[in-house]
Tab-separated table of C-alpha atoms and ligand atoms in Angstrom:
chain	number	residue	atom	x	y	z
B	1	MET	CA	114.930	95.053	108.290
B	2	ILE	CA	112.078	93.950	106.037
B	3	GLN	CA	108.901	93.102	107.972
B	4	ALA	CA	106.289	93.280	105.234
B	5	CYS	CA	105.778	92.520	101.559
B	6	ILE	CA	103.334	94.418	99.427
B	7	PHE	CA	102.427	92.841	96.100
B	8	ASP	CA	101.030	94.400	92.974
B	9	MET	CA	98.613	91.925	91.386
B	10	ASP	CA	98.347	92.230	87.552
B	11	GLY	CA	101.607	91.029	86.037
B	12	VAL	CA	103.127	90.066	89.378
B	13	LEU	CA	100.832	87.400	90.794
B	14	VAL	CA	98.920	86.512	87.586
B	15	SER	CA	99.225	87.164	83.866
B	16	THR	CA	96.095	89.366	83.701
B	17	GLU	CA	98.167	92.248	82.307
B	18	LYS	CA	97.835	90.676	78.860
B	19	TYR	CA	94.011	90.716	79.132
B	20	HIS	CA	94.080	94.392	80.126
B	21	PHE	CA	96.238	95.117	77.069
B	22	GLU	CA	94.044	93.120	74.695
B	23	ALA	CA	90.931	94.925	75.961
B	24	TRP	CA	92.549	98.361	75.715
B	25	GLN	CA	93.804	97.573	72.211
B	26	ARG	CA	90.328	96.497	71.143
B	27	LEU	CA	88.759	99.633	72.674
B	28	ALA	CA	91.384	101.912	71.104
B	29	ALA	CA	90.777	100.279	67.715
B	30	THR	CA	87.067	101.230	67.886
B	31	LEU	CA	88.279	104.854	68.149
B	32	GLY	CA	90.763	104.475	65.283
B	33	ILE	CA	93.703	104.566	67.713
B	34	HIS	CA	96.556	102.084	67.536
B	35	ILE	CA	98.406	101.158	70.711
B	36	ASP	CA	101.400	98.836	70.918
B	37	GLU	CA	103.265	97.000	73.675
B	38	GLU	CA	105.620	99.954	74.173
B	39	PHE	CA	102.708	102.357	74.750
B	40	ASN	CA	101.144	99.773	77.027
B	41	GLU	CA	103.991	100.223	79.508
B	42	ASN	CA	102.341	103.593	80.356
B	43	LEU	CA	98.994	101.921	81.038
B	44	LYS	CA	100.368	99.350	83.435
B	45	GLY	CA	99.630	100.122	87.086
B	46	VAL	CA	97.429	103.139	86.493
B	47	SER	CA	93.697	103.329	87.096
B	48	ARG	CA	91.057	102.565	84.491
B	49	ALA	CA	90.039	106.252	84.193
B	50	VAL	CA	93.632	107.412	83.737
B	51	CYS	CA	94.196	104.673	81.032
B	52	ILE	CA	91.253	106.128	79.051
B	53	ASP	CA	92.723	109.610	79.217
B	54	LEU	CA	96.198	108.379	78.142
B	55	ILE	CA	94.706	106.487	75.181
B	56	LEU	CA	92.582	109.412	74.051
B	57	ALA	CA	95.535	111.830	74.355
B	58	HIS	CA	97.704	109.355	72.385
B	59	GLY	CA	95.172	109.327	69.538
B	60	GLY	CA	94.294	113.023	69.778
B	61	VAL	CA	90.599	112.085	70.301
B	62	HIS	CA	88.237	114.094	72.519
B	63	LYS	CA	85.388	112.494	74.504
B	64	THR	CA	82.966	113.872	77.109
B	65	GLU	CA	83.097	112.554	80.684
B	66	GLU	CA	79.922	110.536	80.024
B	67	GLU	CA	81.466	108.987	76.896
B	68	LYS	CA	84.619	108.160	78.842
B	69	ARG	CA	82.524	106.336	81.446
B	70	GLU	CA	80.900	104.297	78.701
B	71	LEU	CA	84.279	103.436	77.178
B	72	ALA	CA	85.604	102.354	80.568
B	73	ALA	CA	82.543	100.148	81.082
B	74	GLN	CA	83.016	98.533	77.668
B	75	LYS	CA	86.690	97.819	78.359
B	76	ASN	CA	85.872	96.320	81.701
B	77	ALA	CA	83.145	94.107	80.192
B	78	TRP	CA	85.724	92.686	77.739
B	79	PHE	CA	88.260	92.247	80.549
B	80	LEU	CA	85.725	90.390	82.700
B	81	GLU	CA	84.953	88.118	79.767
B	82	SER	CA	88.676	87.290	79.410
B	83	ILE	CA	89.081	86.438	83.093
B	84	SER	CA	85.848	84.470	83.367
B	85	HIS	CA	87.779	81.194	83.024
B	86	ILE	CA	90.727	82.148	85.179
B	87	ASN	CA	91.407	79.688	87.997
B	88	PRO	CA	94.073	78.758	90.577
B	89	VAL	CA	96.412	77.201	88.026
B	90	ASP	CA	96.792	80.607	86.415
B	91	VAL	CA	98.744	81.994	89.402
B	92	PHE	CA	102.313	82.602	88.236
B	93	PRO	CA	104.949	79.974	89.127
B	94	GLY	CA	106.437	80.376	92.607
B	95	VAL	CA	103.765	82.773	93.875
B	96	ARG	CA	101.926	80.376	96.168
B	97	GLU	CA	105.181	78.917	97.443
B	98	PHE	CA	106.697	82.353	98.234
B	99	LEU	CA	103.485	83.616	99.922
B	100	THR	CA	103.363	80.418	102.039
B	101	GLN	CA	107.023	80.887	103.096
B	102	LEU	CA	106.394	84.510	104.042
B	103	GLN	CA	103.326	83.600	106.097
B	104	MET	CA	105.123	80.749	107.846
B	105	HIS	CA	107.949	83.058	108.848
B	106	GLY	CA	105.766	85.837	110.199
B	107	TYR	CA	106.099	88.419	107.435
B	108	LYS	CA	103.081	90.678	106.932
B	109	ILE	CA	101.513	90.573	103.476
B	110	ALA	CA	99.388	93.135	101.648
B	111	LEU	CA	98.081	93.676	98.158
B	112	GLY	CA	98.636	97.090	96.550
B	113	SER	CA	96.831	97.077	93.223
B	114	ALA	CA	95.179	99.743	91.076
B	115	SER	CA	92.525	97.298	89.940
B	116	LYS	CA	88.920	97.403	91.042
B	117	ASN	CA	88.743	93.751	90.028
B	118	ALA	CA	91.374	92.704	92.598
B	119	PRO	CA	89.002	91.165	95.172
B	120	LEU	CA	87.310	89.098	92.431
B	121	LEU	CA	90.655	87.871	91.066
B	122	LEU	CA	92.041	87.002	94.495
B	123	GLU	CA	88.947	84.838	95.090
B	124	LYS	CA	89.103	83.186	91.678
B	125	LEU	CA	92.794	82.397	92.132
B	126	GLN	CA	92.174	81.218	95.687
B	127	ILE	CA	94.985	83.296	97.204
B	128	ALA	CA	92.906	85.820	99.149
B	129	GLN	CA	93.753	84.082	102.443
B	130	PHE	CA	97.406	85.170	102.213
B	131	PHE	CA	96.624	88.883	102.351
B	132	GLU	CA	96.191	90.593	105.718
B	133	ALA	CA	95.334	93.825	103.886
B	134	VAL	CA	93.966	94.435	100.407
B	135	ILE	CA	94.338	97.943	99.064
B	136	ASP	CA	92.954	98.172	95.542
B	137	GLY	CA	91.315	100.472	93.009
B	138	ASN	CA	88.225	100.690	95.217
B	139	SER	CA	90.072	102.031	98.219
B	140	ILE	CA	92.417	104.666	96.782
B	141	GLU	CA	91.921	108.115	95.338
B	142	LYS	CA	95.254	108.737	93.676
B	143	ALA	CA	96.555	106.380	90.968
B	144	LYS	CA	100.157	105.125	90.913
B	145	PRO	CA	102.781	106.704	90.643
B	146	ASN	CA	101.197	108.372	93.679
B	147	PRO	CA	102.389	106.375	96.709
B	148	GLU	CA	98.935	106.300	98.353
B	149	VAL	CA	98.198	102.607	97.636
B	150	PHE	CA	101.443	101.399	99.260
B	151	LEU	CA	101.354	103.854	102.173
B	152	LYS	CA	97.797	102.659	102.947
B	153	GLY	CA	99.027	99.072	102.738
B	154	ALA	CA	101.852	99.697	105.180
B	155	GLU	CA	99.515	101.526	107.527
B	156	ALA	CA	96.991	98.688	107.459
B	157	LEU	CA	99.766	96.245	108.308
B	158	GLY	CA	101.177	98.497	111.034
B	159	VAL	CA	104.650	98.482	109.468
B	160	ALA	CA	106.838	101.518	108.728
B	161	PRO	CA	107.353	102.190	104.986
B	162	LYS	CA	111.107	101.689	105.282
B	163	ASN	CA	110.470	98.123	106.513
B	164	CYS	CA	108.321	97.241	103.493
B	165	VAL	CA	109.307	95.774	100.148
B	166	VAL	CA	107.069	96.174	97.110
B	167	PHE	CA	106.958	93.771	94.142
B	168	GLU	CA	105.962	95.650	90.970
B	169	ASP	CA	105.923	95.133	87.176
B	170	ALA	CA	104.830	98.638	86.221
B	171	ILE	CA	106.932	101.778	85.787
B	172	SER	CA	104.247	103.811	87.639
B	173	GLY	CA	104.182	101.193	90.425
B	174	VAL	CA	107.904	101.229	90.902
B	175	GLN	CA	107.822	104.999	91.146
B	176	ALA	CA	104.975	104.801	93.674
B	177	ALA	CA	106.919	102.345	95.854
B	178	ARG	CA	110.064	104.459	95.785
B	179	SER	CA	108.167	107.664	96.636
B	180	ALA	CA	106.558	105.790	99.504
B	181	GLY	CA	110.130	105.246	100.829
B	182	MET	CA	109.973	101.525	100.269
B	183	TYR	CA	112.385	99.007	98.813
B	184	CYS	CA	111.195	97.932	95.370
B	185	ILE	CA	111.861	94.674	93.506
B	186	GLY	CA	110.887	95.026	89.871
B	187	VAL	CA	109.231	92.054	88.201
B	188	GLY	CA	110.346	92.315	84.598
B	189	SER	CA	113.078	93.995	82.629
B	190	PRO	CA	115.642	96.261	84.386
B	191	ALA	CA	115.811	98.250	81.142
B	192	ILE	CA	112.166	99.226	81.673
B	193	LEU	CA	111.944	99.242	85.476
B	194	THR	CA	114.997	101.455	85.886
B	195	GLN	CA	114.030	102.833	89.285
B	196	ALA	CA	113.632	99.422	90.973
B	197	ASN	CA	116.352	98.381	93.452
B	198	PHE	CA	116.772	95.253	91.379
B	199	CYS	CA	114.684	93.112	89.058
B	200	ILE	CA	113.602	89.504	88.929
B	201	GLN	CA	111.773	87.732	86.122
B	202	GLY	CA	109.120	86.308	88.425
B	203	LEU	CA	108.406	85.362	92.018
B	204	HIS	CA	109.776	81.889	91.358
B	205	GLU	CA	113.194	83.587	91.755
B	206	MET	CA	112.378	84.859	95.263
B	207	THR	CA	113.485	83.190	98.445
B	208	LEU	CA	113.459	84.209	102.097
B	209	GLU	CA	117.266	84.343	101.949
B	210	ARG	CA	117.133	86.979	99.239
B	211	LEU	CA	114.645	88.959	101.270
B	212	ARG	CA	116.843	88.808	104.410
B	213	GLU	CA	119.787	90.158	102.394
B	214	LEU	CA	117.967	93.438	101.615
J	301	BG6	C1	96.367	97.730	87.124
J	301	BG6	C2	96.753	97.237	85.751
J	301	BG6	O1	96.745	96.737	88.075
J	301	BG6	O2	94.940	97.933	87.217
J	301	BG6	C3	96.198	98.151	84.665
J	301	BG6	O3	98.146	97.219	85.660
J	301	BG6	C4	94.708	98.327	84.882
J	301	BG6	O4	96.475	97.593	83.424
J	301	BG6	C5	94.414	98.843	86.282
J	301	BG6	O5	94.165	99.221	83.934
J	301	BG6	C6	92.934	99.073	86.590
J	301	BG6	O6	92.299	97.843	86.619
J	301	BG6	P1	90.751	97.653	86.617
J	301	BG6	O7	90.560	96.159	86.777
J	301	BG6	O8	90.184	98.418	87.784
J	301	BG6	O9	90.193	98.167	85.342
J	302	MG	MG1	101.049	95.239	87.604
């Protein structure tokens, strides 16, 4: 029986995934590396530092650790610029309604995001109050597909992994949820999120009835 829902943030609750992609593309271009939407599927869900390594490997470019830190800082500055005007209307359709339903019916709710900007975004979007636990890029050591982020979420909520469902839009995130022994609902295309139990296009498709059927 499902007792808790753990949500990824970027691409599930809000459309910030496109700002990450734009910033990575801009950064890659400064290094003479081209990245497209297909390559971007590998960047979704993983930490900022791992993204840098993936992009450099993709372009066959070598950088020192210090240079990589500078590149990460530049990308984050661009990302922060993009989200500076984000506000509560940018939350995806159905998100607030579904979170409200879950809360009213006693489900536990956690965030399981790779982003270090998660607390800032939850505040800006005014949805922080829904989350009993927030596990983000500041509180984990191992990036998705490692299950750490979701296992910590379940632990913080006091719910066994098998009683948790994860909502994820990233291949790495779906893998993390499945290795954590959790049910996973993919948010996006089933052709991409092949390991998800099933996929929805967005949280506007979710209802408590669907959750109870799991
Ligand atoms: C994930 C995103 O949620 O967070 C990735 O899917 C992003 O695209 C990662 O790179 C790290 O985010 P941040 O905000 O800490 O750079
Ligand atoms: Mg995501």
